[in-house]
Every structure is written in structure tokens, then in C-alpha cells.
Tab-separated table of C-alpha atoms in Angstrom:
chain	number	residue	atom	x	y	z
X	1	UNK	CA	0.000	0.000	0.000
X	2	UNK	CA	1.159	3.074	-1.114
X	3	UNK	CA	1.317	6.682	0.795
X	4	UNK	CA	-1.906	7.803	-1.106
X	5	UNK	CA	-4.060	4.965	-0.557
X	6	UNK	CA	-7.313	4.733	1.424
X	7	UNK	CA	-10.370	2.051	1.855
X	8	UNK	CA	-12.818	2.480	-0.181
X	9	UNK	CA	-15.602	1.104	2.513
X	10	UNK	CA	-16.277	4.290	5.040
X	11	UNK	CA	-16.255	1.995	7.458
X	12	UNK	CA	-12.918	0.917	7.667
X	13	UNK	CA	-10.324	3.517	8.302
X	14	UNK	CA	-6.537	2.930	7.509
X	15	UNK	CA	-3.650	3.905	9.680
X	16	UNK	CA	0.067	3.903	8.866
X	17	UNK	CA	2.583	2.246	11.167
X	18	UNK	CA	6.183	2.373	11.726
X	19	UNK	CA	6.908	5.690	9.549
X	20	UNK	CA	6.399	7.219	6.562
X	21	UNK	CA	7.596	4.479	4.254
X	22	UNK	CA	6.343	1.708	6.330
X	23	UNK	CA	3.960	-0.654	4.639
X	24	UNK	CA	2.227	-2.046	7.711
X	25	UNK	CA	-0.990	-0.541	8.072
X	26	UNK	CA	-3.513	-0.703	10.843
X	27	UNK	CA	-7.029	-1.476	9.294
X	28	UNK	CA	-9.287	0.269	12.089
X	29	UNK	CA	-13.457	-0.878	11.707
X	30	UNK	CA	-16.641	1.326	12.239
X	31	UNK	CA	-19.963	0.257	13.295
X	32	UNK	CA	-19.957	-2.775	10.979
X	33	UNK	CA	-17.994	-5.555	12.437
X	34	UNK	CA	-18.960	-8.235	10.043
X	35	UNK	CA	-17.054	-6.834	6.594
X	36	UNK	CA	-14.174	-8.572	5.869
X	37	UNK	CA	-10.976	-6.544	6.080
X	38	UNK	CA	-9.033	-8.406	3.331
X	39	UNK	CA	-12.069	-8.106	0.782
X	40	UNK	CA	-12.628	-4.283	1.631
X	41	UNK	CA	-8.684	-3.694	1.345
X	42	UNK	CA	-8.464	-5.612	-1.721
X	43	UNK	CA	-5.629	-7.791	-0.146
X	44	UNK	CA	-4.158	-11.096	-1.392
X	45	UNK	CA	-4.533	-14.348	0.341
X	46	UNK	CA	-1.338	-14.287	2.236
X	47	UNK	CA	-1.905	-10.799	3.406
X	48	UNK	CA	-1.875	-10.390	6.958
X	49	UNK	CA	-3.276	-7.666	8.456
X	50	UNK	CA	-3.434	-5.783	12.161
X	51	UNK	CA	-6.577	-4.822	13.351
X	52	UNK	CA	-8.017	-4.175	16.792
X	53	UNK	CA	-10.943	-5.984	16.252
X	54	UNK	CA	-10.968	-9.948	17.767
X	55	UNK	CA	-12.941	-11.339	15.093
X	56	UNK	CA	-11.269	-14.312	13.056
X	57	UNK	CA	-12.075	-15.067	10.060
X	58	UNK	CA	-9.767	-16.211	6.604
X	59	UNK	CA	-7.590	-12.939	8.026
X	60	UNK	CA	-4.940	-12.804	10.300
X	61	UNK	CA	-5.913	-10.722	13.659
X	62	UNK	CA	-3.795	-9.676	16.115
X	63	UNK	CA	-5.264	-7.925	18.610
X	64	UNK	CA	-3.362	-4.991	19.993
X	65	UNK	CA	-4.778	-1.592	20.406
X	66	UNK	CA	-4.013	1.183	18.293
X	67	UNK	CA	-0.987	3.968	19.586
X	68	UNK	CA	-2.582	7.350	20.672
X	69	UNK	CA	-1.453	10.165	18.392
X	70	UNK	CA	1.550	11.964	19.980
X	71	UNK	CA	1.316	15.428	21.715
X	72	UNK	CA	2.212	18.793	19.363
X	73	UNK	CA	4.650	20.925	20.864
X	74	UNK	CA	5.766	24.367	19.438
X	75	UNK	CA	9.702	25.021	20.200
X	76	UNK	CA	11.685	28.022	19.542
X	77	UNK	CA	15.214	27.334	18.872
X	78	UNK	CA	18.428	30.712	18.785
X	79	UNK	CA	20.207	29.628	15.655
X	80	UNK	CA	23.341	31.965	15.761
X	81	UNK	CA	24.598	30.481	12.518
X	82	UNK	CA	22.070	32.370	10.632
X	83	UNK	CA	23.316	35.681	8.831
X	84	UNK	CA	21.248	35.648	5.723
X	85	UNK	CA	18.402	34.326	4.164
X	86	UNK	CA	20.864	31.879	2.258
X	87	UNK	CA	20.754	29.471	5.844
X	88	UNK	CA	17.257	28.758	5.527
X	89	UNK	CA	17.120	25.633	2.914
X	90	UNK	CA	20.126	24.185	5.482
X	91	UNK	CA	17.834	24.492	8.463
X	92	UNK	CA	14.820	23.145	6.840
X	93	UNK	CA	17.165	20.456	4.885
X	94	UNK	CA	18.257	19.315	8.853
X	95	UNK	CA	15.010	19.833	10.541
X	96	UNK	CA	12.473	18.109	7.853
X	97	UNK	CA	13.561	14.649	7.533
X	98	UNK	CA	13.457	14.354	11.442
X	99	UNK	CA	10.542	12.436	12.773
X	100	UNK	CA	7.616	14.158	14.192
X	101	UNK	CA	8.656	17.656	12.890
X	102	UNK	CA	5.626	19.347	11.117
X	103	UNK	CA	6.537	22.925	10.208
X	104	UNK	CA	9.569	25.056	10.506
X	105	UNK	CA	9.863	28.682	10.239
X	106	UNK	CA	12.719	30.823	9.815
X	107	UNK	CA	13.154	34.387	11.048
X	108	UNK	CA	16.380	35.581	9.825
X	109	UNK	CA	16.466	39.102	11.597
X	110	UNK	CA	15.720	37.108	15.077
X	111	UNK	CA	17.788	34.136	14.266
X	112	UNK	CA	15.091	32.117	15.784
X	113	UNK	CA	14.018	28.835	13.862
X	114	UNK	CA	10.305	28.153	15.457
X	115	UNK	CA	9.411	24.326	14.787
X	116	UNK	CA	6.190	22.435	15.517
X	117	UNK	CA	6.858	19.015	16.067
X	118	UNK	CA	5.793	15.896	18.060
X	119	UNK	CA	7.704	15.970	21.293
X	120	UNK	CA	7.476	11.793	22.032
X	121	UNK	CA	9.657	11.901	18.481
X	122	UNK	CA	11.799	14.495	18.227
X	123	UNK	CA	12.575	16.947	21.230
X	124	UNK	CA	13.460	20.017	21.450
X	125	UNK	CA	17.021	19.195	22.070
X	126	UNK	CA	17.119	16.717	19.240
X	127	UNK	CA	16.248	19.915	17.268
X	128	UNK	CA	19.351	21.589	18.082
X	129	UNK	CA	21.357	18.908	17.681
X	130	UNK	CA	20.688	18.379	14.270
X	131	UNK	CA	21.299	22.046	13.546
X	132	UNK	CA	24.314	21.503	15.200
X	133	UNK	CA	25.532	19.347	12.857
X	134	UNK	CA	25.550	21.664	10.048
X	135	UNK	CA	27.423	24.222	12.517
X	136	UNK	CA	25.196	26.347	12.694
X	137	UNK	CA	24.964	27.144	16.954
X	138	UNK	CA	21.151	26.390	17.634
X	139	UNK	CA	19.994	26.599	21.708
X	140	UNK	CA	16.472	25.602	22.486
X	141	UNK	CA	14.961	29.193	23.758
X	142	UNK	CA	11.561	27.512	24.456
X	143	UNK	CA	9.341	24.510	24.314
X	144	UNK	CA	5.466	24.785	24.396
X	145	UNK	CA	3.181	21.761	24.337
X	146	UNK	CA	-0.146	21.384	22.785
X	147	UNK	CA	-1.690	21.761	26.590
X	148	UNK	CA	-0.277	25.157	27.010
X	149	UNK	CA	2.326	24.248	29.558
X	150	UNK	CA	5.800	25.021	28.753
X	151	UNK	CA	8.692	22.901	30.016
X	152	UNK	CA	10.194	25.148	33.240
X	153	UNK	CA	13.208	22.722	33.463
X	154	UNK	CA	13.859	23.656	29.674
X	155	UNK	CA	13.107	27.313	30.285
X	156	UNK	CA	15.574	27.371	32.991
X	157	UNK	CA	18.262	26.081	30.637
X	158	UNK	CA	17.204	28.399	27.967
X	159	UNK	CA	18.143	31.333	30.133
X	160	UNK	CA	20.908	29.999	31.241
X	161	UNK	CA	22.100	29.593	27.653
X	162	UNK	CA	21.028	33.231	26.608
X	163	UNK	CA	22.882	34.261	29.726
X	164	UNK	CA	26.294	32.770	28.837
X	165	UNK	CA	25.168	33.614	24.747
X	166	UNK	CA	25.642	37.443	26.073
X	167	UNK	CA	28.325	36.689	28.008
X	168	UNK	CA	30.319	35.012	25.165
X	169	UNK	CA	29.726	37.988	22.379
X	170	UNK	CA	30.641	40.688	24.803
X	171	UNK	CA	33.806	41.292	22.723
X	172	UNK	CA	34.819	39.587	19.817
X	173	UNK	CA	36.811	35.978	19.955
X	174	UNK	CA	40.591	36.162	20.466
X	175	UNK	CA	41.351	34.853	16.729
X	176	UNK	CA	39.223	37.572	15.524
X	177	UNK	CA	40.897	40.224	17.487
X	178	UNK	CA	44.388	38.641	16.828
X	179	UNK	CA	43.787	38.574	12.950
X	180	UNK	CA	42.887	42.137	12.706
X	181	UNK	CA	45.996	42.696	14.293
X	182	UNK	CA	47.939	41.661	12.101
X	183	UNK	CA	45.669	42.848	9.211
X	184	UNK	CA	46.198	46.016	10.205
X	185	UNK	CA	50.031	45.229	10.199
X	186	UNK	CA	50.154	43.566	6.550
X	187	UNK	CA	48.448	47.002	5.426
X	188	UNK	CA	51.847	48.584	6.087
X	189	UNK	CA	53.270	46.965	3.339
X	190	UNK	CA	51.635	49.830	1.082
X	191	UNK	CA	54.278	51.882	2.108
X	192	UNK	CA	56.874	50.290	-0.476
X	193	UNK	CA	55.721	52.144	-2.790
X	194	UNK	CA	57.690	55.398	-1.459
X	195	UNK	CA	61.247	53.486	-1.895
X	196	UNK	CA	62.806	52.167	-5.007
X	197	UNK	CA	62.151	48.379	-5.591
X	198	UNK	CA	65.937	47.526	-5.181
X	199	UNK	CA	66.559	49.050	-1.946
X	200	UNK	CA	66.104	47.383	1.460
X	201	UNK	CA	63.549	49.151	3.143
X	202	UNK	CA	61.374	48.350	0.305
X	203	UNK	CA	61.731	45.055	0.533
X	204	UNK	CA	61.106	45.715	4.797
X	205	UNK	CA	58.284	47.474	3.739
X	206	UNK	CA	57.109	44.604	1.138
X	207	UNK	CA	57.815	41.826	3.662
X	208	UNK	CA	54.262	42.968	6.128
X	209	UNK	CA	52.071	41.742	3.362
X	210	UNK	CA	52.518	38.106	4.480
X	211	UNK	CA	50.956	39.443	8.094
X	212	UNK	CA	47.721	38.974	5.503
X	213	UNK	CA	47.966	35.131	5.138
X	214	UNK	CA	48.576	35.076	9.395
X	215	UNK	CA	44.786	37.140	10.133
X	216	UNK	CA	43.293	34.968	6.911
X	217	UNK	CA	44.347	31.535	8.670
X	218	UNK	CA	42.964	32.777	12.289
X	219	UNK	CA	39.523	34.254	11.157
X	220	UNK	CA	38.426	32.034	8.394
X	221	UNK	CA	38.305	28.668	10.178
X	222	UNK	CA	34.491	29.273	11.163
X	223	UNK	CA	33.549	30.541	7.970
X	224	UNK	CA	34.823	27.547	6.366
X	225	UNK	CA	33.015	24.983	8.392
X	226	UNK	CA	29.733	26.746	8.049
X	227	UNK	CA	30.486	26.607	4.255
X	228	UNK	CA	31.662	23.101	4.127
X	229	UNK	CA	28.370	21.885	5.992
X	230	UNK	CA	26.028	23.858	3.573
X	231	UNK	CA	27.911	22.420	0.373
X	232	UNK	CA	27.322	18.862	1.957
X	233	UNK	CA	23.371	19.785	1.907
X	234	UNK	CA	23.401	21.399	-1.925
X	235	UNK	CA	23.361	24.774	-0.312
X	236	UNK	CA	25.192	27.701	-1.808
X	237	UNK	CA	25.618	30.266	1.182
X	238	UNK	CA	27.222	33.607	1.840
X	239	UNK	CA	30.036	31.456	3.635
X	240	UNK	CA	31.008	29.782	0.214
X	241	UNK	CA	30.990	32.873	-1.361
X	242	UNK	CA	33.306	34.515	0.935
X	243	UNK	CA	35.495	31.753	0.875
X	244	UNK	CA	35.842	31.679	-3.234
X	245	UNK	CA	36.828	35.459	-2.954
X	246	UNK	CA	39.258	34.854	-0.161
X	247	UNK	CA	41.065	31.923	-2.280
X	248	UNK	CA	40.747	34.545	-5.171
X	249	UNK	CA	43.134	37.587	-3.436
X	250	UNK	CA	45.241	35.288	-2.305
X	251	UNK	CA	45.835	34.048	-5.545
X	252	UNK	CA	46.659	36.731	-6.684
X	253	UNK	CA	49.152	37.613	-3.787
X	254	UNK	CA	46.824	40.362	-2.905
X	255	UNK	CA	46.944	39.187	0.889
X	256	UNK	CA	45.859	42.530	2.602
X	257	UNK	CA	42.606	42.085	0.427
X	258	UNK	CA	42.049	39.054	1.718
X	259	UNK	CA	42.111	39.400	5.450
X	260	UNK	CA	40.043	42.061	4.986
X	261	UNK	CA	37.233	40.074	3.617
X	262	UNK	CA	37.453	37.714	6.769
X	263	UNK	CA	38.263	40.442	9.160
X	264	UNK	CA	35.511	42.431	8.365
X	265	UNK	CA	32.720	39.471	7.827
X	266	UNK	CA	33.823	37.667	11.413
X	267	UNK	CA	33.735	41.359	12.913
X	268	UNK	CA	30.010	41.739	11.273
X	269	UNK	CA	28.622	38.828	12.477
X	270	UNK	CA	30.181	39.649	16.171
X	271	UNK	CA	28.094	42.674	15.991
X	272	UNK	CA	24.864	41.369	14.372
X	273	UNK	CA	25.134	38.555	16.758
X	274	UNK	CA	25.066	41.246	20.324
């Protein structure tokens, strides 16, 4: 049986069992207890088929009562690792195929990913995890159930999270600082152009442009692990493209170029991220 079938009798409902692409089916009855469930399913001989009703006839019954439908729960998860609207196929591409998960929105101004999903399944932590994955710093904020009761021990950890979140971004991270350093240093190197090519402190002069490859190696190591996670999922983000103009300057010796692009995007996403 296929994802689009259904009975034909409306007296005999189908259920799906074990997942999506299962093909055991529970063949619930209505009012009418004396159909057979292999002729109104259309089934084969051999066919077996679960049903909670007890009576036997050329079908096989096992009786075992059907699983109650699992409780929704709304959770809002802090996804740091979104800086553009280019992240949202990778969140939806890691939240989707998990099981239970209904709907996902995105707010990319917030950097909140808001998911409704089946709790017994997938929880809220299971969430972030799988963001995680793809590097892209997810904290559950909230968790709401279907009742209307949200999860204090969860809330308690969310604001502990946000808590050391602030904490964390109150300056920038030491490889950022340390790489503008020295990207202010390779920037010196501009001042060869006052002395003739052959003489020494041109070549002094010349020498700071390597500083460049030093702040390009310290603040490009994030952006390259967000980049290599949304290649793996078909995803062409802002990370890749900084990354191809990066590999580009420094190609082309142009090393000062290139730790600015880094400098200035990790800098930029400190101060988006405050």
C-alpha cells in the first residue's frame, strides 16, 4: 500500500505504522464488524493484516490496540549560525527529515528557527542537535506543548544559555581580534611604494604583506566549516561565497585584500550577533 491509498468502505479507516515508508498498516473498523478486512482492502490471500478488532475469520488478527497520536509541541530554537536568508534551505534540509517535525519557520532578523513538532519523536534538544551538525549554533529558547504548559526545566536552561550567549559575544573571539591585528600590520606593506624596488627598506616594507595570510588563517576557520556543511546539503551560502573570494586575493598575492574580507565578515557577524 502506497502513501496515497485509502479504503474504499467508510467503514474501515486505515492507519500507517512504523513511519512514513512503512507498509504495515492498521485497518481500524466502524460500526460494521462483520465486513471482511481483506475483501474491503483488496488484499491477497497471504496478506496479513493488524486490526483491533478480535474477530477471526480467513484474516490474520492480532489484537493490539491502536498507539494514541503523539502530543504537538511548538519550540523556539536561537540559531546563531544564521546571517542571511541563504541558511534557511540548510535548516529546513536538517530539521524536515526528522521524525515528528511538522513545520519550521525561519526568522532571519531574530535568528530564531520556530518548529512544531511531536515531542514523544523528536525533542526540542534533538532539534538543536541536528542544527548543530551543520554548525550552525542552535539553543532551544523555548518549548510549548499542545496543553499550554511550557517545560520550566527547559526554560531554565534556555536562560541559562542566553545568559552565557551574552556573556560570550561581549567582545569579539581572540582569533578575531588577533587577525585584525595583524591585518592592520600587513596594510603597512603599502608603504613600499615610497622606496625604489631595489633598496632594502622596500623590501622591509614589502615583507608585512605576508601578516595577511597570518589574520586569513585565524579568522576564516568558522567561515569555512559553516560553508563546508552547507555544500554537503546542496546549499550555496554567503560562507562559500566569501570563501571563493578569499582563495581569489590570495591568488593573486593580494593578501591585505584578503584578510580584509574575513576580518571584516567575522567582525560583522560579532556585531549582528550582540
Amino acid at each position: 500500500l502506497g502513501g496515497g491509498h485509502s479504503c474504499a468502505r467508510k467503514d474501515i479507516k486505515l492507519q500507517r505504522r512504523g513511519g512514513a515508508d512503512s507498509n504495515l498498516w492498521w485497518a481500524l473498523a466502524g460500526d460494521d464488524m462483520g465486513h471482511s478486512v481483506r475483501q474491503a482492502l483488496g488484499l491477497d490471500a497471504g496478506a496479513r493484516v493488524r486490526t483491533p478488532s478480535a474477530e477471526i475469520s480467513d484474516v490474520m488478527v492480532v489484537v493490539d490496540p491502536p498507539v494514541a497520536a503523539s502530543s504537538a509541541s511548538v519550540t523556539t530554537l536561537l540559531v546563531e549560525g544564521i546571517c542571511c536568508a541563504s541558511e534557511i534551505p540548510i535548516v529546513k534540509k536538517c530539521l524536515k527529515p526528522l521524525a515528528g517535525v511538522d513545520t519550521v519557520q525561519v526568522n532571519v532578523i531574530g535568528r530564531t528557527v520556530t518548529v512544531s513538532h511531536a515531542a514523544e519523536l523528536s525533542s526540542p534538544q534533538a532539534l538543536a542537535d541536528a542544527l548543530n551538525k551543520a554548525r550552525l549554533q542552535a539553543s532551544v529558547l523555548s518549548s510549548l506543548c499542545d496543553s499550554g504548559e511550557v517545560d520550566e526545566d527547559g526554560a531554565k536552561k534556555a536562560l541559562e544559555a542566553l545568559a552565557a550567549r551574552a556573556e560570550s559575544k561581549r567582545y569579539p573571539k581572540w582569533n578575531v581580534v588577533v587577525g585584525a591585528v595583524f591585518w592592520a600590520l600587513s596594510l603597512v606593506h603599502y608603504g613600499a611604494a615610497s622606496y625604489p624596488e631595489d633598496s632594502d627598506t622596500h623590501t622591509v616594507f614589502a615583507a608585512f604583506k605576508y601578516c595577511g595570510i597570518v589574520a586569513v588563517l585565524l579568522a576564516i576557520v568558522p567561515i569555512l566549516r559553516r560553508s563546508f556543511a552547507s555544500l554537503k546539503r546542496g546549499v550555496l551560502d554567503i560562507n562559500t561565497l566569501m570563501t571563493i573570494a578569499v582563495a581569489g586575493a590570495c591568488a593573486m598575492q593580494d593578501f591585505s585584500e584578503a584578510a580584509a574580507v574575513v576580518v571584516l565578515f567575522a567582525l560583522s557577524d560579532w556585531l549582528e550577533s550582540r
